[in-house]
Short mmCIF file of the C-alpha atoms (twelve columns), coordinates in Angstrom:
data_MODEL
# 
_entry.id   MODEL 
# 
loop_
_atom_site.group_PDB 
_atom_site.id 
_atom_site.type_symbol 
_atom_site.label_atom_id 
_atom_site.label_alt_id 
_atom_site.label_comp_id 
_atom_site.label_asym_id 
_atom_site.label_seq_id 
_atom_site.Cartn_x 
_atom_site.Cartn_y 
_atom_site.Cartn_z 
_atom_site.pdbx_PDB_model_num 
ATOM 1   C CA . MET A 1   2.547   -8.072  1.036   1 
ATOM 2   C CA . ARG A 2   6.227   -7.377  0.850   1 
ATOM 3   C CA . ARG A 3   7.179   -3.712  0.740   1 
ATOM 4   C CA . THR A 4   10.229  -1.882  -0.560  1 
ATOM 5   C CA . SER A 5   12.422  -0.468  2.163   1 
ATOM 6   C CA . VAL A 6   12.553  3.314   1.994   1 
ATOM 7   C CA . LEU A 7   15.667  3.271   4.126   1 
ATOM 8   C CA . GLY A 8   17.456  1.609   1.246   1 
ATOM 9   C CA . THR A 9   19.375  -1.600  0.949   1 
ATOM 10  C CA . GLY A 10  21.144  -1.108  -2.340  1 
ATOM 11  C CA . SER A 11  23.832  1.205   -3.605  1 
ATOM 12  C CA . GLY A 12  21.481  3.972   -4.821  1 
ATOM 13  C CA . ARG A 13  22.160  7.360   -3.271  1 
ATOM 14  C CA . ARG A 14  19.464  9.474   -1.654  1 
ATOM 15  C CA . PRO A 15  19.226  13.200  -1.006  1 
ATOM 16  C CA . PRO A 16  21.215  13.898  2.155   1 
ATOM 17  C CA . GLU A 17  18.272  15.560  3.879   1 
ATOM 18  C CA . SER A 18  16.199  12.380  3.735   1 
ATOM 19  C CA . ASP A 19  18.867  10.142  5.239   1 
ATOM 20  C CA . PRO A 20  18.363  9.739   9.010   1 
ATOM 21  C CA . ARG A 21  22.093  9.159   9.447   1 
ATOM 22  C CA . THR A 22  23.193  12.422  7.821   1 
ATOM 23  C CA . ALA A 23  20.304  14.831  8.295   1 
ATOM 24  C CA . ALA A 24  21.677  16.203  11.553  1 
ATOM 25  C CA . PRO A 25  25.004  15.908  13.325  1 
ATOM 26  C CA . ALA A 26  23.442  14.728  16.619  1 
ATOM 27  C CA . GLY A 27  21.959  11.448  15.590  1 
ATOM 28  C CA . PRO A 28  24.072  8.447   16.649  1 
ATOM 29  C CA . ASP A 29  21.146  6.617   18.267  1 
ATOM 30  C CA . ILE A 30  18.961  7.061   15.203  1 
ATOM 31  C CA . ALA A 31  21.804  6.006   12.950  1 
ATOM 32  C CA . ALA A 32  22.352  2.863   14.997  1 
ATOM 33  C CA . ALA A 33  18.623  2.096   14.919  1 
ATOM 34  C CA . VAL A 34  18.478  2.532   11.150  1 
ATOM 35  C CA . ASP A 35  21.401  0.193   10.658  1 
ATOM 36  C CA . GLU A 36  19.908  -2.386  13.010  1 
ATOM 37  C CA . VAL A 37  16.548  -2.216  11.225  1 
ATOM 38  C CA . ARG A 38  18.270  -2.778  7.901   1 
ATOM 39  C CA . ASN A 39  20.051  -5.833  9.272   1 
ATOM 40  C CA . LEU A 40  16.896  -7.213  10.852  1 
ATOM 41  C CA . LEU A 41  14.905  -6.826  7.650   1 
ATOM 42  C CA . GLY A 42  17.661  -8.609  5.786   1 
ATOM 43  C CA . GLN A 43  17.283  -11.491 8.253   1 
ATOM 44  C CA . GLY A 44  13.494  -11.503 7.954   1 
ATOM 45  C CA . ARG A 45  13.033  -10.406 11.584  1 
ATOM 46  C CA . ILE A 46  10.232  -8.003  10.739  1 
ATOM 47  C CA . THR A 47  8.509   -7.809  14.126  1 
ATOM 48  C CA . ARG A 48  11.720  -6.787  15.866  1 
ATOM 49  C CA . ALA A 49  12.323  -4.150  13.178  1 
ATOM 50  C CA . VAL A 50  8.811   -2.809  13.829  1 
ATOM 51  C CA . ASP A 51  9.552   -2.472  17.535  1 
ATOM 52  C CA . ILE A 52  12.765  -0.554  16.925  1 
ATOM 53  C CA . LEU A 53  11.198  1.814   14.394  1 
ATOM 54  C CA . GLY A 54  8.238   2.491   16.675  1 
ATOM 55  C CA . GLY A 55  10.591  3.183   19.545  1 
ATOM 56  C CA . ILE A 56  12.893  5.541   17.680  1 
ATOM 57  C CA . LEU A 57  10.188  7.691   16.065  1 
ATOM 58  C CA . PRO A 58  9.425   9.832   19.154  1 
ATOM 59  C CA . ALA A 59  13.120  10.518  19.706  1 
ATOM 60  C CA . ALA A 60  13.578  11.429  16.037  1 
ATOM 61  C CA . ALA A 61  10.575  13.764  16.162  1 
ATOM 62  C CA . ALA A 62  11.903  15.465  19.293  1 
ATOM 63  C CA . ARG A 63  15.353  15.915  17.766  1 
ATOM 64  C CA . HIS A 64  14.496  16.853  14.167  1 
ATOM 65  C CA . GLY A 65  10.858  17.957  14.267  1 
ATOM 66  C CA . ALA A 66  7.711   15.954  13.588  1 
ATOM 67  C CA . SER A 67  7.526   17.153  9.955   1 
ATOM 68  C CA . SER A 68  11.216  16.773  9.154   1 
ATOM 69  C CA . PRO A 69  12.443  14.625  6.244   1 
ATOM 70  C CA . VAL A 70  14.152  12.372  8.789   1 
ATOM 71  C CA . VAL A 71  10.934  11.605  10.621  1 
ATOM 72  C CA . ARG A 72  8.995   11.214  7.405   1 
ATOM 73  C CA . SER A 73  11.527  8.698   6.111   1 
ATOM 74  C CA . LEU A 74  11.313  6.733   9.347   1 
ATOM 75  C CA . ARG A 75  7.511   6.910   9.392   1 
ATOM 76  C CA . LYS A 76  7.318   5.579   5.822   1 
ATOM 77  C CA . GLN A 77  9.542   2.662   6.769   1 
ATOM 78  C CA . TYR A 78  7.547   2.072   9.940   1 
ATOM 79  C CA . ALA A 79  4.241   1.913   8.055   1 
ATOM 80  C CA . ALA A 80  5.702   -0.332  5.360   1 
ATOM 81  C CA . THR A 81  7.211   -2.698  7.916   1 
ATOM 82  C CA . LEU A 82  3.966   -2.852  9.883   1 
ATOM 83  C CA . MET A 83  2.210   -3.955  6.697   1 
ATOM 84  C CA . ASP A 84  4.911   -6.527  6.049   1 
ATOM 85  C CA . ASP A 85  4.302   -7.876  9.545   1 
ATOM 86  C CA . GLY A 86  0.537   -8.022  9.053   1 
ATOM 87  C CA . GLN A 87  -0.079  -5.325  11.678  1 
ATOM 88  C CA . TYR A 88  -2.651  -3.519  9.548   1 
ATOM 89  C CA . ARG A 89  -4.468  -1.798  12.398  1 
ATOM 90  C CA . ARG A 90  -1.260  -0.139  13.567  1 
ATOM 91  C CA . ALA A 91  -0.209  0.710   10.020  1 
ATOM 92  C CA . LEU A 92  -3.501  2.422   9.178   1 
ATOM 93  C CA . PRO A 93  -3.065  5.677   11.177  1 
ATOM 94  C CA . GLU A 94  0.542   5.990   10.020  1 
ATOM 95  C CA . LEU A 95  -0.518  5.708   6.384   1 
ATOM 96  C CA . ARG A 96  -3.331  8.204   6.823   1 
ATOM 97  C CA . LEU A 97  -0.963  10.677  8.453   1 
ATOM 98  C CA . LEU A 98  1.521   10.315  5.596   1 
ATOM 99  C CA . ALA A 99  -1.268  10.758  3.047   1 
ATOM 100 C CA . GLU A 100 -2.368  13.974  4.746   1 
ATOM 101 C CA . GLU A 101 1.175   15.329  4.867   1 
ATOM 102 C CA . PHE A 102 1.832   14.709  1.176   1 
ATOM 103 C CA . ALA A 103 -1.611  16.045  0.196   1 
ATOM 104 C CA . LYS A 104 -0.652  19.413  1.693   1 
ATOM 105 C CA . GLU A 105 2.362   19.713  -0.613  1 
ATOM 106 C CA . SER A 106 2.293   21.000  -4.162  1 
ATOM 107 C CA . GLY A 107 3.326   19.167  -7.302  1 
ATOM 108 C CA . PRO A 108 2.232   15.987  -9.059  1 
ATOM 109 C CA . GLY A 109 4.804   13.877  -7.257  1 
ATOM 110 C CA . ALA A 110 3.397   14.730  -3.835  1 
ATOM 111 C CA . ALA A 111 -0.169  14.170  -5.025  1 
ATOM 112 C CA . ARG A 112 0.709   10.758  -6.383  1 
ATOM 113 C CA . GLN A 113 2.515   9.811   -3.196  1 
ATOM 114 C CA . ALA A 114 -0.557  10.826  -1.187  1 
ATOM 115 C CA . LEU A 115 -2.705  8.576   -3.393  1 
ATOM 116 C CA . GLN A 116 -0.295  5.705   -2.840  1 
ATOM 117 C CA . PHE A 117 -0.650  6.008   0.930   1 
ATOM 118 C CA . HIS A 118 -4.437  6.243   0.612   1 
ATOM 119 C CA . HIS A 119 -4.317  3.041   -1.446  1 
ATOM 120 C CA . GLU A 120 -2.253  1.275   1.185   1 
ATOM 121 C CA . ALA A 121 -4.714  2.466   3.840   1 
ATOM 122 C CA . ALA A 122 -7.534  0.916   1.792   1 
ATOM 123 C CA . GLN A 123 -5.554  -2.336  1.649   1 
ATOM 124 C CA . CYS A 124 -5.286  -2.268  5.431   1 
ATOM 125 C CA . LEU A 125 -9.050  -1.781  5.760   1 
ATOM 126 C CA . GLU A 126 -9.612  -4.688  3.376   1 
ATOM 127 C CA . GLN A 127 -7.269  -6.941  5.357   1 
ATOM 128 C CA . LEU A 128 -9.003  -5.935  8.595   1 
ATOM 129 C CA . GLY A 129 -12.388 -6.922  7.204   1 
ATOM 130 C CA . GLU A 130 -13.690 -3.355  7.212   1 
ATOM 131 C CA . VAL A 131 -15.604 -4.074  4.020   1 
ATOM 132 C CA . ALA A 132 -17.756 -0.951  3.679   1 
ATOM 133 C CA . GLN A 133 -14.902 1.436   4.476   1 
ATOM 134 C CA . ALA A 134 -12.464 -0.335  2.167   1 
ATOM 135 C CA . LEU A 135 -15.014 -0.359  -0.648  1 
ATOM 136 C CA . ALA A 136 -15.622 3.375   -0.269  1 
ATOM 137 C CA . GLU A 137 -11.874 4.068   -0.249  1 
ATOM 138 C CA . TYR A 138 -11.223 2.020   -3.377  1 
ATOM 139 C CA . ARG A 139 -14.115 3.600   -5.248  1 
ATOM 140 C CA . ALA A 140 -12.854 7.074   -4.380  1 
ATOM 141 C CA . LEU A 141 -9.306  6.224   -5.441  1 
ATOM 142 C CA . LEU A 142 -10.092 4.476   -8.721  1 
ATOM 143 C CA . PRO A 143 -10.695 7.548   -10.950 1 
ATOM 144 C CA . HIS A 144 -7.484  9.141   -9.701  1 
ATOM 145 C CA . PHE A 145 -5.346  6.122   -10.557 1 
ATOM 146 C CA . GLU A 146 -7.069  5.746   -13.924 1 
ATOM 147 C CA . ARG A 147 -5.532  9.090   -14.924 1 
ATOM 148 C CA . TYR A 148 -2.005  7.657   -14.803 1 
ATOM 149 C CA . ALA A 149 -1.292  6.081   -18.168 1 
ATOM 150 C CA . ASP A 150 2.089   4.790   -16.971 1 
ATOM 151 C CA . ASP A 151 0.466   2.404   -14.474 1 
ATOM 152 C CA . PRO A 152 -2.399  0.544   -16.178 1 
ATOM 153 C CA . VAL A 153 -2.216  -2.372  -13.749 1 
ATOM 154 C CA . ARG A 154 -3.112  -0.489  -10.554 1 
ATOM 155 C CA . PRO A 155 -6.681  0.405   -11.644 1 
ATOM 156 C CA . LEU A 156 -7.281  -3.238  -12.542 1 
ATOM 157 C CA . GLU A 157 -6.085  -4.316  -9.102  1 
ATOM 158 C CA . ILE A 158 -8.382  -1.797  -7.444  1 
ATOM 159 C CA . ARG A 159 -11.323 -2.990  -9.535  1 
ATOM 160 C CA . ARG A 160 -10.560 -6.590  -8.514  1 
ATOM 161 C CA . SER A 161 -10.619 -5.540  -4.860  1 
ATOM 162 C CA . ILE A 162 -13.923 -3.756  -5.426  1 
ATOM 163 C CA . GLY A 163 -15.359 -6.914  -6.950  1 
ATOM 164 C CA . HIS A 164 -14.207 -9.066  -4.045  1 
ATOM 165 C CA . LEU A 165 -15.552 -6.586  -1.500  1 
ATOM 166 C CA . LEU A 166 -18.902 -6.519  -3.247  1 
ATOM 167 C CA . LEU A 167 -18.948 -10.291 -2.918  1 
ATOM 168 C CA . ALA A 168 -18.116 -9.961  0.770   1 
ATOM 169 C CA . GLN A 169 -21.133 -7.668  1.146   1 
ATOM 170 C CA . GLY A 170 -23.349 -10.201 -0.559  1 
ATOM 171 C CA . GLU A 171 -23.848 -8.047  -3.653  1 
ATOM 172 C CA . ARG A 172 -23.293 -10.872 -6.109  1 
ATOM 173 C CA . GLY A 173 -24.950 -9.191  -9.076  1 
ATOM 174 C CA . ALA A 174 -22.834 -6.050  -8.740  1 
ATOM 175 C CA . ALA A 175 -19.741 -8.166  -8.160  1 
ATOM 176 C CA . GLN A 176 -20.395 -10.232 -11.274 1 
ATOM 177 C CA . GLU A 177 -20.860 -7.111  -13.395 1 
ATOM 178 C CA . THR A 178 -17.712 -5.509  -11.985 1 
ATOM 179 C CA . LEU A 179 -15.599 -8.625  -12.514 1 
ATOM 180 C CA . SER A 180 -16.977 -9.295  -16.007 1 
ATOM 181 C CA . ARG A 181 -15.909 -5.844  -17.145 1 
ATOM 182 C CA . LEU A 182 -12.592 -6.315  -15.382 1 
ATOM 183 C CA . LEU A 183 -11.980 -9.613  -17.166 1 
ATOM 184 C CA . TYR A 184 -12.424 -7.965  -20.556 1 
ATOM 185 C CA . ASP A 185 -9.954  -5.187  -19.736 1 
ATOM 186 C CA . ALA A 186 -7.500  -7.540  -18.024 1 
ATOM 187 C CA . GLU A 187 -7.395  -9.822  -21.066 1 
ATOM 188 C CA . ARG A 188 -6.786  -6.827  -23.322 1 
ATOM 189 C CA . LEU A 189 -3.876  -5.691  -21.160 1 
ATOM 190 C CA . HIS A 190 -2.298  -9.007  -20.157 1 
ATOM 191 C CA . GLY A 191 -3.616  -11.538 -22.656 1 
ATOM 192 C CA . PRO A 192 -6.072  -14.340 -21.835 1 
ATOM 193 C CA . HIS A 193 -3.517  -16.724 -20.323 1 
ATOM 194 C CA . HIS A 194 -2.010  -14.329 -17.773 1 
ATOM 195 C CA . ALA A 195 -2.514  -15.152 -14.071 1 
ATOM 196 C CA . PHE A 196 -4.538  -11.993 -13.406 1 
ATOM 197 C CA . PRO A 197 -7.401  -12.609 -15.865 1 
ATOM 198 C CA . ALA A 198 -7.235  -16.330 -15.055 1 
ATOM 199 C CA . GLU A 199 -7.968  -15.555 -11.418 1 
ATOM 200 C CA . VAL A 200 -10.852 -13.237 -12.344 1 
ATOM 201 C CA . ARG A 201 -12.214 -15.937 -14.674 1 
ATOM 202 C CA . ARG A 202 -12.158 -18.507 -11.844 1 
ATOM 203 C CA . THR A 203 -14.071 -16.159 -9.576  1 
ATOM 204 C CA . LEU A 204 -16.677 -15.554 -12.261 1 
ATOM 205 C CA . TYR A 205 -16.962 -19.289 -12.882 1 
ATOM 206 C CA . TRP A 206 -17.571 -19.855 -9.169  1 
ATOM 207 C CA . LEU A 207 -20.144 -17.062 -9.158  1 
ATOM 208 C CA . GLY A 208 -21.921 -18.594 -12.117 1 
ATOM 209 C CA . ARG A 209 -22.156 -21.949 -10.359 1 
ATOM 210 C CA . VAL A 210 -23.426 -20.360 -7.161  1 
ATOM 211 C CA . GLU A 211 -26.029 -18.316 -9.018  1 
ATOM 212 C CA . GLY A 212 -26.995 -21.329 -11.134 1 
# 
């Protein structure tokens, strides 16, 4: 589950207030940590990057304030890197905190960012085997993501997760109904030969054999 680094690795410029290296004059340790994390991620040393980010967050909060753009940027990278490293239990509270922070802000951009963090929290629950909680999260999120016409794939992915979680709960009939409807919509969006509907079709085929 590879994530995009919010600290940036390309040449794109960010607003100065969100850059941990330029947000305040007294930040050499944070700047050095950010640079080291970038290098470590480039080398694939994710666990070490996690350790550095987790260690620098308290110092950044003390220096800039817990709700500062600097700390938020670091926290987003920390949560993303934890997910990359498969540390879903540690990522979960970070994602929930970020979701709460963005939910308090006004504007569609903040609302959508909050939904994204809620979705990632649901993914963590799913990976941790917290089936009932993950299922409830996905079901609550689905109608919100269905409102965004510019991202038709995300609702399909959520519906696939719902189907798989229903299977994990032993609700084969509900899972089959969910996945059958998903297959129809996935084929309309992607075409019948795309990998996404092909995967759903295989699951339904397996379900049919089990039920038969």
